Amino acid sequence: SGATPVGGPGTPLLTLDFVPLIGSFADLRGTALHVRPDSFGVVVYIKVGGVWWVKPILNGPPIPINVNTGAWTADITTGGSDQLATSIAAFIVPISYKAPQLLGTTATLPAELATNSVASVIVNR
């Protein structure tokens, strides 16, 4: 159930299992382990043209984590030049956390993401 940590107790872990190549419109896929899916979700940001954007939607809830496998999926190409993103960042956050709604206004991720997340991963491509 969602009240049990996926993968059992342990240090929260976030992995990216599939990172689409630049130019691809495929979804980003990952796994979140050692967190309760009823309490945590994933927020994703992409860097396009040197600035960060929240994905997949503005003011959306954190992406749900599968209660059995920890798998999650994010559509990171929802408009503009998203398929050309040079960096992708994902964070496991409490579902109650209001993640920064970045809309291409900053070249740096807010420090509060590190403070409010229990695990994170950033990749450049």
Short mmCIF file of N, CA, C and O in Angstrom, two decimals:
data_model
loop_
_atom_site.label_atom_id
_atom_site.label_comp_id
_atom_site.label_asym_id
_atom_site.label_seq_id
_atom_site.Cartn_x
_atom_site.Cartn_y
_atom_site.Cartn_z
N SER A 1 0.84 -1.20 0.00
CA SER A 1 0.00 0.00 0.00
C SER A 1 0.87 1.24 0.00
O SER A 1 2.07 1.18 0.23
N GLY A 2 0.26 2.38 -0.21
CA GLY A 2 1.00 3.64 -0.26
C GLY A 2 1.57 4.05 1.08
O GLY A 2 2.40 4.94 1.16
N ALA A 3 1.10 3.39 2.17
CA ALA A 3 1.59 3.74 3.51
C ALA A 3 2.91 3.04 3.84
O ALA A 3 3.52 3.32 4.85
N THR A 4 3.34 2.14 2.96
CA THR A 4 4.59 1.40 3.16
C THR A 4 5.64 1.93 2.20
O THR A 4 5.34 2.15 1.02
N PRO A 5 6.87 2.16 2.67
CA PRO A 5 7.90 2.63 1.74
C PRO A 5 8.15 1.62 0.61
O PRO A 5 8.28 0.42 0.87
N VAL A 6 8.18 2.12 -0.61
CA VAL A 6 8.50 1.26 -1.76
C VAL A 6 9.94 0.79 -1.60
O VAL A 6 10.85 1.59 -1.36
N GLY A 7 10.17 -0.52 -1.71
CA GLY A 7 11.52 -1.05 -1.55
C GLY A 7 11.92 -1.21 -0.10
O GLY A 7 13.08 -1.51 0.19
N GLY A 8 10.98 -0.98 0.82
CA GLY A 8 11.26 -1.14 2.24
C GLY A 8 11.94 0.08 2.83
O GLY A 8 12.16 1.09 2.16
N PRO A 9 12.28 0.02 4.11
CA PRO A 9 12.93 1.15 4.76
C PRO A 9 14.33 1.37 4.19
O PRO A 9 14.94 0.44 3.66
N GLY A 10 14.81 2.59 4.31
CA GLY A 10 16.14 2.90 3.82
C GLY A 10 16.25 4.37 3.47
O GLY A 10 15.30 5.14 3.63
N THR A 11 17.40 4.75 2.99
CA THR A 11 17.64 6.13 2.56
C THR A 11 16.92 6.36 1.24
O THR A 11 17.09 5.58 0.30
N PRO A 12 16.08 7.41 1.15
CA PRO A 12 15.38 7.67 -0.11
C PRO A 12 16.35 7.73 -1.29
O PRO A 12 17.44 8.29 -1.19
N LEU A 13 15.92 7.13 -2.40
CA LEU A 13 16.76 7.04 -3.59
C LEU A 13 15.94 7.39 -4.82
O LEU A 13 14.83 6.86 -5.00
N LEU A 14 16.46 8.24 -5.66
CA LEU A 14 15.80 8.64 -6.91
C LEU A 14 16.74 8.34 -8.06
O LEU A 14 17.89 8.78 -8.07
N THR A 15 16.24 7.56 -9.01
CA THR A 15 17.06 7.23 -10.18
C THR A 15 16.29 7.59 -11.44
O THR A 15 15.05 7.56 -11.46
N LEU A 16 17.03 7.93 -12.48
CA LEU A 16 16.45 8.14 -13.80
C LEU A 16 16.75 6.88 -14.60
O LEU A 16 17.91 6.56 -14.84
N ASP A 17 15.70 6.17 -15.00
CA ASP A 17 15.85 4.90 -15.69
C ASP A 17 15.90 5.07 -17.20
O ASP A 17 16.48 4.25 -17.90
N PHE A 18 15.26 6.12 -17.69
CA PHE A 18 15.29 6.41 -19.12
C PHE A 18 15.31 7.92 -19.32
O PHE A 18 14.37 8.61 -18.94
N VAL A 19 16.41 8.42 -19.86
CA VAL A 19 16.54 9.85 -20.19
C VAL A 19 16.53 9.96 -21.71
O VAL A 19 17.46 9.48 -22.37
N PRO A 20 15.49 10.57 -22.27
CA PRO A 20 15.43 10.69 -23.73
C PRO A 20 16.62 11.49 -24.27
O PRO A 20 17.13 12.39 -23.61
N LEU A 21 17.03 11.15 -25.46
CA LEU A 21 18.10 11.90 -26.13
C LEU A 21 17.60 13.28 -26.52
O LEU A 21 16.38 13.48 -26.70
N ILE A 22 18.51 14.24 -26.66
CA ILE A 22 18.12 15.56 -27.13
C ILE A 22 17.43 15.41 -28.48
O ILE A 22 17.89 14.67 -29.35
N GLY A 23 16.30 16.09 -28.64
CA GLY A 23 15.53 16.01 -29.87
C GLY A 23 14.38 15.03 -29.78
O GLY A 23 13.46 15.06 -30.59
N SER A 24 14.40 14.15 -28.77
CA SER A 24 13.35 13.15 -28.60
C SER A 24 12.16 13.75 -27.86
O SER A 24 12.30 14.64 -27.03
N PHE A 25 10.97 13.22 -28.17
CA PHE A 25 9.76 13.63 -27.46
C PHE A 25 9.29 12.54 -26.49
O PHE A 25 8.18 12.58 -25.98
N ALA A 26 10.15 11.55 -26.23
CA ALA A 26 9.80 10.47 -25.31
C ALA A 26 9.73 10.99 -23.87
O ALA A 26 10.32 12.02 -23.53
N ASP A 27 9.01 10.25 -23.03
CA ASP A 27 8.86 10.62 -21.63
C ASP A 27 10.10 10.25 -20.82
O ASP A 27 10.79 9.27 -21.12
N LEU A 28 10.35 11.03 -19.78
CA LEU A 28 11.37 10.73 -18.78
C LEU A 28 10.79 9.68 -17.84
O LEU A 28 9.64 9.79 -17.41
N ARG A 29 11.59 8.65 -17.52
CA ARG A 29 11.12 7.62 -16.60
C ARG A 29 12.14 7.38 -15.50
O ARG A 29 13.35 7.40 -15.76
N GLY A 30 11.64 7.16 -14.29
CA GLY A 30 12.53 6.93 -13.16
C GLY A 30 11.90 6.05 -12.10
O GLY A 30 10.78 5.56 -12.26
N THR A 31 12.66 5.89 -11.01
CA THR A 31 12.21 5.09 -9.88
C THR A 31 12.53 5.85 -8.59
O THR A 31 13.61 6.43 -8.47
N ALA A 32 11.58 5.83 -7.67
CA ALA A 32 11.75 6.42 -6.34
C ALA A 32 11.60 5.30 -5.32
O ALA A 32 10.56 4.63 -5.29
N LEU A 33 12.62 5.08 -4.50
CA LEU A 33 12.60 4.01 -3.52
C LEU A 33 12.75 4.54 -2.10
O LEU A 33 13.31 5.62 -1.89
N HIS A 34 12.25 3.74 -1.14
CA HIS A 34 12.39 4.02 0.29
C HIS A 34 11.63 5.27 0.71
O HIS A 34 12.04 5.97 1.64
N VAL A 35 10.52 5.56 0.01
CA VAL A 35 9.60 6.62 0.40
C VAL A 35 8.18 6.07 0.30
O VAL A 35 7.92 5.11 -0.42
N ARG A 36 7.26 6.68 1.05
CA ARG A 36 5.86 6.28 1.01
C ARG A 36 5.15 7.00 -0.13
O ARG A 36 5.09 8.24 -0.12
N PRO A 37 4.59 6.27 -1.10
CA PRO A 37 3.92 6.91 -2.23
C PRO A 37 2.70 7.75 -1.84
O PRO A 37 2.28 8.61 -2.60
N ASP A 38 2.13 7.50 -0.65
CA ASP A 38 0.99 8.32 -0.23
C ASP A 38 1.47 9.65 0.37
O ASP A 38 0.66 10.54 0.61
N SER A 39 2.77 9.78 0.58
CA SER A 39 3.30 10.99 1.22
C SER A 39 4.26 11.78 0.33
O SER A 39 4.53 12.95 0.60
N PHE A 40 4.81 11.13 -0.71
CA PHE A 40 5.82 11.77 -1.55
C PHE A 40 5.50 11.62 -3.03
O PHE A 40 4.80 10.70 -3.44
N GLY A 41 6.02 12.56 -3.80
CA GLY A 41 5.91 12.53 -5.25
C GLY A 41 7.19 13.10 -5.84
O GLY A 41 8.12 13.46 -5.10
N VAL A 42 7.23 13.20 -7.15
CA VAL A 42 8.42 13.68 -7.85
C VAL A 42 8.09 14.98 -8.59
O VAL A 42 7.03 15.09 -9.21
N VAL A 43 8.99 15.96 -8.50
CA VAL A 43 8.88 17.17 -9.32
C VAL A 43 10.07 17.19 -10.28
O VAL A 43 11.18 16.78 -9.91
N VAL A 44 9.81 17.63 -11.50
CA VAL A 44 10.80 17.60 -12.56
C VAL A 44 10.95 18.99 -13.18
O VAL A 44 9.96 19.70 -13.36
N TYR A 45 12.18 19.32 -13.48
CA TYR A 45 12.50 20.57 -14.18
C TYR A 45 13.42 20.27 -15.34
O TYR A 45 14.24 19.35 -15.27
N ILE A 46 13.27 21.04 -16.42
CA ILE A 46 14.20 20.92 -17.54
C ILE A 46 14.82 22.28 -17.81
O ILE A 46 14.20 23.32 -17.58
N LYS A 47 16.06 22.26 -18.30
CA LYS A 47 16.76 23.50 -18.63
C LYS A 47 16.83 23.62 -20.15
O LYS A 47 17.41 22.78 -20.83
N VAL A 48 16.18 24.65 -20.66
CA VAL A 48 16.14 24.92 -22.10
C VAL A 48 16.63 26.35 -22.32
O VAL A 48 16.13 27.28 -21.68
N GLY A 49 17.59 26.51 -23.21
CA GLY A 49 18.09 27.87 -23.48
C GLY A 49 18.70 28.53 -22.26
O GLY A 49 18.64 29.74 -22.11
N GLY A 50 19.24 27.71 -21.34
CA GLY A 50 19.92 28.25 -20.18
C GLY A 50 19.04 28.58 -18.99
O GLY A 50 19.52 29.10 -17.99
N VAL A 51 17.72 28.30 -19.08
CA VAL A 51 16.81 28.59 -17.97
C VAL A 51 15.93 27.38 -17.67
O VAL A 51 15.68 26.54 -18.53
N TRP A 52 15.45 27.30 -16.42
CA TRP A 52 14.69 26.14 -15.93
C TRP A 52 13.19 26.32 -16.07
O TRP A 52 12.66 27.42 -15.87
N TRP A 53 12.53 25.21 -16.39
CA TRP A 53 11.08 25.16 -16.53
C TRP A 53 10.56 23.95 -15.75
O TRP A 53 11.14 22.88 -15.81
N VAL A 54 9.42 24.11 -15.06
CA VAL A 54 8.78 22.99 -14.37
C VAL A 54 8.03 22.13 -15.38
O VAL A 54 7.47 22.66 -16.35
N LYS A 55 8.02 20.81 -15.18
CA LYS A 55 7.32 19.89 -16.08
C LYS A 55 6.55 18.88 -15.24
O LYS A 55 6.94 18.58 -14.13
N PRO A 56 5.46 18.31 -15.73
CA PRO A 56 4.90 18.52 -17.06
C PRO A 56 3.95 19.71 -17.17
O PRO A 56 3.72 20.21 -18.26
N ILE A 57 3.37 20.15 -16.02
CA ILE A 57 2.41 21.25 -16.10
C ILE A 57 2.64 22.25 -14.97
O ILE A 57 3.09 21.89 -13.88
N LEU A 58 2.28 23.48 -15.24
CA LEU A 58 2.36 24.54 -14.23
C LEU A 58 1.33 24.28 -13.14
O LEU A 58 0.19 23.91 -13.44
N ASN A 59 1.75 24.45 -11.89
CA ASN A 59 0.87 24.29 -10.73
C ASN A 59 0.29 22.88 -10.60
O ASN A 59 -0.74 22.69 -9.96
N GLY A 60 0.95 21.92 -11.22
CA GLY A 60 0.49 20.54 -11.10
C GLY A 60 0.98 19.94 -9.79
O GLY A 60 1.92 20.43 -9.17
N PRO A 61 0.33 18.86 -9.37
CA PRO A 61 0.79 18.16 -8.18
C PRO A 61 2.08 17.41 -8.48
O PRO A 61 2.41 17.19 -9.66
N PRO A 62 2.82 16.99 -7.46
CA PRO A 62 3.98 16.13 -7.73
C PRO A 62 3.54 14.88 -8.50
O PRO A 62 2.41 14.41 -8.34
N ILE A 63 4.43 14.37 -9.32
CA ILE A 63 4.16 13.18 -10.12
C ILE A 63 4.04 11.99 -9.17
O ILE A 63 4.89 11.79 -8.30
N PRO A 64 2.98 11.18 -9.33
CA PRO A 64 2.80 10.05 -8.43
C PRO A 64 3.84 8.96 -8.61
O PRO A 64 4.37 8.76 -9.70
N ILE A 65 4.11 8.28 -7.51
CA ILE A 65 5.06 7.17 -7.46
C ILE A 65 4.26 5.88 -7.36
O ILE A 65 3.38 5.75 -6.50
N ASN A 66 4.54 4.91 -8.23
CA ASN A 66 3.83 3.63 -8.21
C ASN A 66 4.06 2.93 -6.88
O ASN A 66 5.21 2.77 -6.45
N VAL A 67 2.96 2.50 -6.25
CA VAL A 67 3.07 1.93 -4.89
C VAL A 67 3.77 0.58 -4.87
O VAL A 67 4.30 0.17 -3.83
N ASN A 68 3.81 -0.12 -5.99
CA ASN A 68 4.43 -1.44 -6.03
C ASN A 68 5.88 -1.41 -6.49
O ASN A 68 6.71 -2.15 -5.96
N THR A 69 6.18 -0.56 -7.47
CA THR A 69 7.50 -0.59 -8.09
C THR A 69 8.33 0.66 -7.84
O THR A 69 9.53 0.65 -8.07
N GLY A 70 7.69 1.75 -7.44
CA GLY A 70 8.39 3.02 -7.28
C GLY A 70 8.56 3.77 -8.59
O GLY A 70 9.14 4.85 -8.62
N ALA A 71 8.03 3.21 -9.68
CA ALA A 71 8.20 3.84 -10.99
C ALA A 71 7.38 5.13 -11.10
O ALA A 71 6.32 5.26 -10.48
N TRP A 72 7.89 6.05 -11.88
CA TRP A 72 7.17 7.29 -12.21
C TRP A 72 7.56 7.71 -13.62
O TRP A 72 8.61 7.32 -14.14
N THR A 73 6.68 8.49 -14.25
CA THR A 73 6.89 8.94 -15.63
C THR A 73 6.53 10.41 -15.72
O THR A 73 5.53 10.84 -15.14
N ALA A 74 7.34 11.17 -16.45
CA ALA A 74 7.07 12.61 -16.65
C ALA A 74 7.17 12.96 -18.12
O ALA A 74 8.17 12.64 -18.77
N ASP A 75 6.15 13.64 -18.62
CA ASP A 75 6.19 14.19 -19.97
C ASP A 75 6.99 15.50 -19.87
O ASP A 75 6.52 16.47 -19.28
N ILE A 76 8.20 15.50 -20.42
CA ILE A 76 9.06 16.69 -20.31
C ILE A 76 9.07 17.51 -21.59
O ILE A 76 9.80 18.48 -21.70
N THR A 77 8.25 17.12 -22.57
CA THR A 77 8.18 17.87 -23.82
C THR A 77 6.74 18.30 -24.05
O THR A 77 6.00 17.69 -24.82
N THR A 78 6.35 19.37 -23.36
CA THR A 78 4.95 19.83 -23.43
C THR A 78 4.79 21.10 -24.25
O THR A 78 3.70 21.63 -24.35
N GLY A 79 5.87 21.58 -24.85
CA GLY A 79 5.74 22.78 -25.68
C GLY A 79 7.08 23.41 -25.98
O GLY A 79 8.11 23.00 -25.48
N GLY A 80 7.03 24.43 -26.83
CA GLY A 80 8.23 25.19 -27.15
C GLY A 80 9.35 24.31 -27.69
O GLY A 80 9.13 23.45 -28.53
N SER A 81 10.53 24.50 -27.13
CA SER A 81 11.72 23.75 -27.55
C SER A 81 12.14 22.73 -26.49
O SER A 81 13.32 22.43 -26.34
N ASP A 82 11.16 22.20 -25.76
CA ASP A 82 11.45 21.30 -24.64
C ASP A 82 12.36 20.13 -25.03
O ASP A 82 13.19 19.69 -24.23
N GLN A 83 12.21 19.63 -26.25
CA GLN A 83 13.00 18.47 -26.68
C GLN A 83 14.49 18.80 -26.76
O GLN A 83 15.31 17.90 -26.85
N LEU A 84 14.83 20.08 -26.69
CA LEU A 84 16.23 20.51 -26.77
C LEU A 84 16.84 20.77 -25.40
O LEU A 84 17.94 21.32 -25.29
N ALA A 85 16.13 20.38 -24.34
CA ALA A 85 16.63 20.61 -22.97
C ALA A 85 18.02 20.01 -22.80
O ALA A 85 18.29 18.90 -23.23
N THR A 86 18.90 20.79 -22.16
CA THR A 86 20.27 20.35 -21.95
C THR A 86 20.48 19.73 -20.58
O THR A 86 21.45 19.02 -20.36
N SER A 87 19.57 20.00 -19.63
CA SER A 87 19.65 19.42 -18.29
C SER A 87 18.26 19.05 -17.82
O SER A 87 17.27 19.69 -18.20
N ILE A 88 18.21 18.01 -17.00
CA ILE A 88 16.96 17.55 -16.40
C ILE A 88 17.22 17.32 -14.92
O ILE A 88 18.22 16.70 -14.55
N ALA A 89 16.33 17.84 -14.08
CA ALA A 89 16.46 17.68 -12.63
C ALA A 89 15.16 17.10 -12.08
O ALA A 89 14.07 17.49 -12.51
N ALA A 90 15.29 16.15 -11.15
CA ALA A 90 14.12 15.56 -10.50
C ALA A 90 14.35 15.52 -9.00
O ALA A 90 15.48 15.33 -8.54
N PHE A 91 13.28 15.71 -8.25
CA PHE A 91 13.34 15.77 -6.79
C PHE A 91 12.18 14.98 -6.20
O PHE A 91 11.06 15.10 -6.68
N ILE A 92 12.45 14.18 -5.16
CA ILE A 92 11.37 13.57 -4.39
C ILE A 92 11.00 14.57 -3.29
O ILE A 92 11.85 14.95 -2.48
N VAL A 93 9.72 14.97 -3.29
CA VAL A 93 9.25 15.96 -2.33
C VAL A 93 7.96 15.47 -1.67
O VAL A 93 7.25 14.64 -2.22
N PRO A 94 7.66 16.00 -0.47
CA PRO A 94 6.36 15.69 0.14
C PRO A 94 5.25 16.15 -0.80
O PRO A 94 5.36 17.20 -1.45
N ILE A 95 4.16 15.37 -0.88
CA ILE A 95 3.08 15.74 -1.80
C ILE A 95 2.44 17.07 -1.40
O ILE A 95 1.83 17.73 -2.24
N SER A 96 2.61 17.48 -0.16
CA SER A 96 2.04 18.75 0.29
C SER A 96 2.93 19.95 -0.07
O SER A 96 2.49 21.10 0.05
N TYR A 97 4.15 19.70 -0.53
CA TYR A 97 5.10 20.78 -0.83
C TYR A 97 4.72 21.49 -2.12
O TYR A 97 4.45 20.85 -3.15
N LYS A 98 4.69 22.80 -2.07
CA LYS A 98 4.40 23.62 -3.25
C LYS A 98 5.72 23.93 -3.94
O LYS A 98 6.45 24.84 -3.54
N ALA A 99 6.05 23.15 -4.95
CA ALA A 99 7.33 23.30 -5.64
C ALA A 99 7.37 24.61 -6.42
O ALA A 99 6.34 25.09 -6.91
N PRO A 100 8.55 25.22 -6.54
CA PRO A 100 8.68 26.47 -7.31
C PRO A 100 8.20 26.26 -8.75
O PRO A 100 8.58 25.28 -9.41
N GLN A 101 7.38 27.18 -9.22
CA GLN A 101 6.82 27.09 -10.56
C GLN A 101 7.70 27.88 -11.53
O GLN A 101 7.41 29.00 -11.89
N LEU A 102 8.80 27.26 -11.90
CA LEU A 102 9.78 27.95 -12.74
C LEU A 102 9.32 27.99 -14.19
O LEU A 102 8.95 26.98 -14.77
N LEU A 103 9.34 29.18 -14.75
CA LEU A 103 8.89 29.37 -16.12
C LEU A 103 9.96 30.11 -16.92
O LEU A 103 9.72 31.19 -17.47
N GLY A 104 11.14 29.55 -16.95
CA GLY A 104 12.17 30.13 -17.79
C GLY A 104 12.67 31.48 -17.33
O GLY A 104 13.04 32.31 -18.14
N THR A 105 12.67 31.69 -16.01
CA THR A 105 13.12 32.98 -15.50
C THR A 105 14.44 32.92 -14.76
O THR A 105 14.98 33.95 -14.39
N THR A 106 14.94 31.71 -14.52
CA THR A 106 16.17 31.59 -13.74
C THR A 106 17.09 30.52 -14.31
O THR A 106 16.63 29.49 -14.79
N ALA A 107 18.38 30.78 -14.22
CA ALA A 107 19.38 29.82 -14.69
C ALA A 107 19.83 28.88 -13.57
O ALA A 107 20.60 27.96 -13.80
N THR A 108 19.33 29.12 -12.35
CA THR A 108 19.73 28.33 -11.19
C THR A 108 18.49 27.78 -10.49
O THR A 108 17.51 28.51 -10.31
N LEU A 109 18.54 26.53 -10.10
CA LEU A 109 17.42 25.96 -9.35
C LEU A 109 17.40 26.55 -7.94
O LEU A 109 18.45 26.70 -7.32
N PRO A 110 16.23 26.89 -7.41
CA PRO A 110 16.13 27.47 -6.07
C PRO A 110 16.68 26.52 -5.01
O PRO A 110 16.43 25.32 -5.06
N ALA A 111 17.39 27.08 -4.03
CA ALA A 111 17.97 26.29 -2.94
C ALA A 111 16.90 25.55 -2.15
O ALA A 111 17.16 24.49 -1.59
N GLU A 112 15.68 26.09 -2.12
CA GLU A 112 14.61 25.45 -1.35
C GLU A 112 14.29 24.05 -1.86
O GLU A 112 13.80 23.21 -1.11
N LEU A 113 14.60 23.76 -3.12
CA LEU A 113 14.36 22.41 -3.63
C LEU A 113 15.23 21.39 -2.90
O LEU A 113 14.77 20.31 -2.53
N ALA A 114 16.48 21.73 -2.69
CA ALA A 114 17.38 20.83 -1.95
C ALA A 114 16.91 20.67 -0.51
O ALA A 114 16.96 19.58 0.05
N THR A 115 16.44 21.76 0.07
CA THR A 115 15.99 21.75 1.46
C THR A 115 14.73 20.90 1.65
O THR A 115 14.59 20.21 2.65
N ASN A 116 13.83 20.96 0.67
CA ASN A 116 12.53 20.31 0.81
C ASN A 116 12.47 18.92 0.18
O ASN A 116 11.45 18.24 0.33
N SER A 117 13.50 18.49 -0.49
CA SER A 117 13.48 17.17 -1.11
C SER A 117 14.25 16.17 -0.24
O SER A 117 15.15 16.55 0.51
N VAL A 118 13.89 14.90 -0.38
CA VAL A 118 14.59 13.85 0.37
C VAL A 118 15.61 13.13 -0.53
O VAL A 118 16.46 12.39 -0.03
N ALA A 119 15.50 13.34 -1.83
CA ALA A 119 16.46 12.80 -2.79
C ALA A 119 16.32 13.56 -4.10
O ALA A 119 15.25 14.10 -4.39
N SER A 120 17.41 13.62 -4.87
CA SER A 120 17.35 14.35 -6.13
C SER A 120 18.39 13.79 -7.09
O SER A 120 19.32 13.09 -6.70
N VAL A 121 18.20 14.13 -8.36
CA VAL A 121 19.17 13.74 -9.38
C VAL A 121 19.10 14.79 -10.49
O VAL A 121 18.03 15.31 -10.82
N ILE A 122 20.27 15.15 -11.02
CA ILE A 122 20.36 16.10 -12.13
C ILE A 122 21.26 15.47 -13.19
O ILE A 122 22.34 14.96 -12.85
N VAL A 123 20.81 15.49 -14.43
CA VAL A 123 21.62 14.97 -15.52
C VAL A 123 21.74 16.03 -16.61
O VAL A 123 20.83 16.82 -16.84
N ASN A 124 22.90 16.04 -17.24
CA ASN A 124 23.11 16.87 -18.42
C ASN A 124 23.11 15.97 -19.64
O ASN A 124 23.56 14.82 -19.56
N ARG A 125 22.60 16.45 -20.74
CA ARG A 125 22.58 15.62 -21.94
C ARG A 125 22.97 16.43 -23.16
O ARG A 125 23.15 17.62 -23.06
#
